[in-house]
């Protein structure tokens, strides 16, 4: 396995929300997933006989360039940016056609990536990244926009198809049709009236939408922390349970 060095971008890590702190409480300092968990987080280092955490690859889908910055189709990019800011990870390097950075959540190594291939060819970046770093499918998370979810609604799923999303269609193709990887869908709502979906996904957000989306990104950051530290089930329960911002901030 290729080595990891934690990026020191100078960005201060964001504090845990009160909701996440309650989810992470445990009597022992080191949390260990149950033997029955579907998400593996450690592997044996055959050289030293010690245990190392397997890395997670978290990929946000979107389109590169200023023209697409801040559009609905790029919320996957923004989710990865939020994680990078929260965990102090720099996304300043290019590898396998992606902006990427390495760091950690707790003691678990993670790789963040934003493919620069344009949405419909995202798999050209994701496939080689997964292969090069030898990451198991259940530790490859894709995050992207979803027209079928209400605006700013998050949904975490353990696996599935592409659902008509061309970026996901490309990723599945380049993972040799493997669909058994988790994904965090971010709702962008349906187009108003008879607006074409292709035009709608390239629209910017108004001020109110931006506030709701920023809150959703914070929930997404909390969800990713739970995912890598506590496992899929706990993270999915946190994400998929309908809660208002008022409830979360109590």
CSV table of C-alpha atoms in Angstrom, one decimal:
chain,number,residue,atom,x,y,z
A,1,UNK,CA,0.0,0.0,0.0
A,2,UNK,CA,1.3,3.4,-0.9
A,3,UNK,CA,2.3,5.7,2.0
A,4,UNK,CA,0.3,8.5,3.3
A,5,UNK,CA,1.5,11.9,4.5
A,6,UNK,CA,-0.9,14.2,6.3
A,7,UNK,CA,-1.2,17.5,4.4
A,8,UNK,CA,-0.6,20.6,6.5
A,9,UNK,CA,-2.5,23.3,4.7
A,10,UNK,CA,-2.7,25.6,7.6
A,11,UNK,CA,-6.5,25.3,7.6
A,12,UNK,CA,-7.8,24.9,11.2
A,13,UNK,CA,-10.0,21.9,11.7
A,14,UNK,CA,-13.7,22.7,12.4
A,15,UNK,CA,-15.0,21.6,15.8
A,16,UNK,CA,-17.4,18.7,16.1
A,17,UNK,CA,-21.1,19.6,16.3
A,18,UNK,CA,-22.9,18.7,19.5
A,19,UNK,CA,-24.9,16.1,17.6
A,20,UNK,CA,-21.8,14.4,16.3
A,21,UNK,CA,-20.1,14.5,19.7
A,22,UNK,CA,-23.0,12.6,21.2
A,23,UNK,CA,-22.8,10.0,18.4
A,24,UNK,CA,-19.1,9.5,19.0
A,25,UNK,CA,-19.2,9.1,22.7
A,26,UNK,CA,-17.7,5.8,23.8
A,27,UNK,CA,-16.2,4.5,27.1
A,28,UNK,CA,-12.9,3.7,25.5
A,29,UNK,CA,-10.6,6.2,23.8
A,30,UNK,CA,-10.1,3.9,20.8
A,31,UNK,CA,-13.3,2.9,19.1
A,32,UNK,CA,-13.2,-0.5,17.4
A,33,UNK,CA,-15.9,-1.6,15.0
A,34,UNK,CA,-17.8,-4.8,15.8
A,35,UNK,CA,-16.6,-8.0,14.1
A,36,UNK,CA,-19.9,-8.1,12.1
A,37,UNK,CA,-19.4,-4.6,10.6
A,38,UNK,CA,-19.5,-4.5,6.8
A,39,UNK,CA,-17.0,-1.7,6.8
A,40,UNK,CA,-13.4,-2.8,7.4
A,41,UNK,CA,-11.1,-0.2,8.8
A,42,UNK,CA,-7.8,-2.0,9.6
A,43,UNK,CA,-5.4,-4.3,7.9
A,44,UNK,CA,-2.2,-6.2,9.0
A,45,UNK,CA,1.1,-4.7,8.0
A,46,UNK,CA,3.0,-7.8,7.1
A,47,UNK,CA,6.4,-6.1,7.5
A,48,UNK,CA,6.0,-4.8,11.0
A,49,UNK,CA,3.2,-7.0,12.3
A,50,UNK,CA,1.3,-3.9,13.4
A,51,UNK,CA,-2.2,-2.8,12.3
A,52,UNK,CA,-2.7,0.0,9.9
A,53,UNK,CA,-6.0,1.7,9.0
A,54,UNK,CA,-7.1,1.2,5.4
A,55,UNK,CA,-7.6,4.5,3.6
A,56,UNK,CA,-10.9,5.9,2.5
A,57,UNK,CA,-11.4,7.5,-0.9
A,58,UNK,CA,-14.0,10.2,-0.8
A,59,UNK,CA,-14.8,11.6,-4.3
A,60,UNK,CA,-17.0,14.5,-5.2
A,61,UNK,CA,-18.4,14.7,-8.7
A,62,UNK,CA,-18.7,17.9,-10.7
A,63,UNK,CA,-17.4,19.9,-13.6
A,64,UNK,CA,-14.1,21.9,-13.6
A,65,UNK,CA,-13.7,25.6,-14.4
A,66,UNK,CA,-15.2,28.9,-13.3
A,67,UNK,CA,-18.2,28.5,-15.6
A,68,UNK,CA,-19.6,25.6,-13.4
A,69,UNK,CA,-18.4,26.9,-10.0
A,70,UNK,CA,-21.3,27.2,-7.5
A,71,UNK,CA,-23.8,25.4,-9.8
A,72,UNK,CA,-26.2,22.6,-8.7
A,73,UNK,CA,-24.3,20.0,-10.7
A,74,UNK,CA,-21.2,20.8,-8.6
A,75,UNK,CA,-22.4,20.2,-5.1
A,76,UNK,CA,-20.3,17.0,-5.0
A,77,UNK,CA,-17.2,19.2,-5.4
A,78,UNK,CA,-18.4,21.5,-2.7
A,79,UNK,CA,-19.0,18.6,-0.3
A,80,UNK,CA,-15.4,17.5,-0.7
A,81,UNK,CA,-14.2,21.1,-0.3
A,82,UNK,CA,-16.2,21.2,3.0
A,83,UNK,CA,-14.5,18.1,4.3
A,84,UNK,CA,-11.1,19.4,3.2
A,85,UNK,CA,-11.6,22.6,5.1
A,86,UNK,CA,-13.0,20.8,8.2
A,87,UNK,CA,-10.0,18.4,8.4
A,88,UNK,CA,-7.3,20.8,7.2
A,89,UNK,CA,-6.5,18.9,4.0
A,90,UNK,CA,-5.0,20.7,1.0
A,91,UNK,CA,-6.5,19.8,-2.4
A,92,UNK,CA,-3.7,21.3,-4.4
A,93,UNK,CA,-2.2,18.3,-6.2
A,94,UNK,CA,-3.2,16.6,-9.5
A,95,UNK,CA,-3.2,12.8,-9.9
A,96,UNK,CA,-5.1,10.6,-12.3
A,97,UNK,CA,-7.0,13.6,-13.7
A,98,UNK,CA,-8.2,14.7,-10.2
A,99,UNK,CA,-7.5,17.4,-7.7
A,100,UNK,CA,-6.7,15.4,-4.6
A,101,UNK,CA,-5.3,15.6,-1.1
A,102,UNK,CA,-4.3,13.1,1.6
A,103,UNK,CA,-5.0,13.5,5.3
A,104,UNK,CA,-6.8,11.9,8.2
A,105,UNK,CA,-10.1,11.8,10.1
A,106,UNK,CA,-9.1,10.8,13.6
A,107,UNK,CA,-6.5,8.1,13.0
A,108,UNK,CA,-8.0,6.9,9.7
A,109,UNK,CA,-6.2,8.0,6.5
A,110,UNK,CA,-8.4,9.5,3.8
A,111,UNK,CA,-7.9,10.6,0.2
A,112,UNK,CA,-10.2,13.4,-1.1
A,113,UNK,CA,-10.6,13.8,-4.9
A,114,UNK,CA,-12.4,16.0,-7.4
A,115,UNK,CA,-12.1,14.6,-10.9
A,116,UNK,CA,-11.3,17.2,-13.5
A,117,UNK,CA,-12.5,15.2,-16.4
A,118,UNK,CA,-15.9,16.8,-16.6
A,119,UNK,CA,-18.8,15.0,-15.1
A,120,UNK,CA,-19.6,12.5,-17.8
A,121,UNK,CA,-16.1,11.1,-17.8
A,122,UNK,CA,-15.6,11.0,-14.0
A,123,UNK,CA,-14.8,7.2,-14.1
A,124,UNK,CA,-11.6,7.9,-16.0
A,125,UNK,CA,-10.2,9.5,-12.8
A,126,UNK,CA,-11.9,7.4,-10.2
A,127,UNK,CA,-11.1,4.0,-11.7
A,128,UNK,CA,-7.3,4.5,-11.7
A,129,UNK,CA,-7.3,6.1,-8.2
A,130,UNK,CA,-9.1,3.1,-6.7
A,131,UNK,CA,-6.7,0.7,-8.5
A,132,UNK,CA,-3.5,2.5,-7.7
A,133,UNK,CA,-4.3,2.9,-4.0
A,134,UNK,CA,-5.8,-0.6,-3.8
A,135,UNK,CA,-8.9,0.7,-1.9
A,136,UNK,CA,-11.7,-1.8,-1.3
A,137,UNK,CA,-15.0,-0.8,-2.9
A,138,UNK,CA,-16.8,-0.4,0.5
A,139,UNK,CA,-14.3,2.4,1.4
A,140,UNK,CA,-14.8,4.3,-1.9
A,141,UNK,CA,-17.5,7.0,-1.3
A,142,UNK,CA,-19.0,9.0,-4.1
A,143,UNK,CA,-20.9,12.2,-3.4
A,144,UNK,CA,-23.0,14.0,-6.0
A,145,UNK,CA,-26.1,15.9,-6.9
A,146,UNK,CA,-29.5,14.3,-7.1
A,147,UNK,CA,-32.6,15.7,-8.8
A,148,UNK,CA,-34.9,13.2,-7.1
A,149,UNK,CA,-34.1,14.4,-3.6
A,150,UNK,CA,-35.6,17.5,-2.0
A,151,UNK,CA,-33.3,20.5,-2.0
A,152,UNK,CA,-30.4,20.1,0.6
A,153,UNK,CA,-31.6,16.7,1.7
A,154,UNK,CA,-28.8,14.1,2.2
A,155,UNK,CA,-29.1,10.4,1.6
A,156,UNK,CA,-26.4,7.9,2.4
A,157,UNK,CA,-26.7,4.5,0.7
A,158,UNK,CA,-24.3,1.4,0.9
A,159,UNK,CA,-24.6,0.6,-2.9
A,160,UNK,CA,-26.8,1.0,-5.9
A,161,UNK,CA,-27.0,1.9,-9.6
A,162,UNK,CA,-26.3,5.1,-11.3
A,163,UNK,CA,-29.9,6.3,-11.2
A,164,UNK,CA,-29.5,8.1,-14.5
A,165,UNK,CA,-26.6,10.2,-13.3
A,166,UNK,CA,-24.0,10.3,-16.0
A,167,UNK,CA,-21.1,10.9,-13.6
A,168,UNK,CA,-22.1,7.8,-11.7
A,169,UNK,CA,-22.7,5.8,-14.9
A,170,UNK,CA,-19.0,6.6,-15.9
A,171,UNK,CA,-17.7,5.6,-12.4
A,172,UNK,CA,-19.5,2.3,-12.4
A,173,UNK,CA,-18.2,1.5,-15.9
A,174,UNK,CA,-14.6,2.2,-14.9
A,175,UNK,CA,-15.0,0.1,-11.7
A,176,UNK,CA,-15.8,-2.9,-14.0
A,177,UNK,CA,-19.5,-2.6,-13.3
A,178,UNK,CA,-19.0,-2.9,-9.5
A,179,UNK,CA,-21.8,-1.0,-7.8
A,180,UNK,CA,-21.1,-2.1,-4.3
A,181,UNK,CA,-19.7,1.2,-3.0
A,182,UNK,CA,-21.3,3.8,-0.7
A,183,UNK,CA,-22.6,7.1,-2.0
A,184,UNK,CA,-23.8,10.3,-0.4
A,185,UNK,CA,-26.5,11.9,-2.6
A,186,UNK,CA,-27.2,15.6,-2.2
A,187,UNK,CA,-30.6,16.8,-3.2
A,188,UNK,CA,-30.9,19.8,-5.6
A,189,UNK,CA,-34.7,19.5,-6.2
A,190,UNK,CA,-36.6,19.4,-9.4
A,191,UNK,CA,-36.6,22.0,-12.2
A,192,UNK,CA,-39.4,24.6,-11.9
A,193,UNK,CA,-42.1,24.5,-14.5
A,194,UNK,CA,-41.0,23.0,-17.8
A,195,UNK,CA,-37.3,23.9,-17.5
A,196,UNK,CA,-35.0,21.3,-19.0
A,197,UNK,CA,-33.0,19.4,-16.4
A,198,UNK,CA,-29.8,19.9,-18.2
A,199,UNK,CA,-30.2,23.7,-17.8
A,200,UNK,CA,-31.5,23.5,-14.3
A,201,UNK,CA,-28.4,21.6,-12.9
A,202,UNK,CA,-26.2,24.5,-14.2
A,203,UNK,CA,-28.1,27.2,-12.3
A,204,UNK,CA,-26.6,29.0,-9.4
A,205,UNK,CA,-28.2,29.1,-5.9
A,206,UNK,CA,-30.0,32.1,-4.4
A,207,UNK,CA,-29.1,33.3,-0.9
A,208,UNK,CA,-31.7,31.2,1.0
A,209,UNK,CA,-30.7,28.1,-0.9
A,210,UNK,CA,-27.0,28.8,-0.2
A,211,UNK,CA,-27.7,29.0,3.6
A,212,UNK,CA,-29.6,25.7,3.5
A,213,UNK,CA,-26.9,24.0,1.4
A,214,UNK,CA,-24.1,25.2,3.8
A,215,UNK,CA,-26.0,23.6,6.6
A,216,UNK,CA,-26.3,20.4,4.6
A,217,UNK,CA,-22.6,20.4,4.0
A,218,UNK,CA,-21.9,20.6,7.7
A,219,UNK,CA,-24.1,17.6,8.2
A,220,UNK,CA,-22.2,15.9,5.5
A,221,UNK,CA,-18.9,16.5,7.2
A,222,UNK,CA,-20.3,15.1,10.4
A,223,UNK,CA,-21.6,12.1,8.5
A,224,UNK,CA,-18.2,11.4,6.9
A,225,UNK,CA,-16.5,11.6,10.4
A,226,UNK,CA,-19.0,9.0,11.6
A,227,UNK,CA,-18.5,6.9,8.5
A,228,UNK,CA,-14.8,6.4,8.8
A,229,UNK,CA,-14.7,6.3,12.6
A,230,UNK,CA,-17.8,4.4,13.5
A,231,UNK,CA,-19.0,2.6,10.4
A,232,UNK,CA,-21.7,2.8,7.8
A,233,UNK,CA,-24.7,2.0,9.9
A,234,UNK,CA,-24.2,4.7,12.4
A,235,UNK,CA,-23.5,7.3,9.7
A,236,UNK,CA,-26.5,6.3,7.7
A,237,UNK,CA,-28.8,6.6,10.7
A,238,UNK,CA,-27.4,10.1,11.4
A,239,UNK,CA,-27.8,11.2,7.8
A,240,UNK,CA,-31.0,9.6,6.8
A,241,UNK,CA,-33.0,10.6,9.9
A,242,UNK,CA,-35.0,13.7,9.1
A,243,UNK,CA,-34.0,16.5,11.4
A,244,UNK,CA,-34.3,20.2,11.2
A,245,UNK,CA,-31.4,22.6,11.9
A,246,UNK,CA,-33.1,23.6,15.1
A,247,UNK,CA,-33.1,20.0,16.4
A,248,UNK,CA,-29.5,19.5,15.4
A,249,UNK,CA,-28.3,22.6,17.2
A,250,UNK,CA,-30.0,21.8,20.5
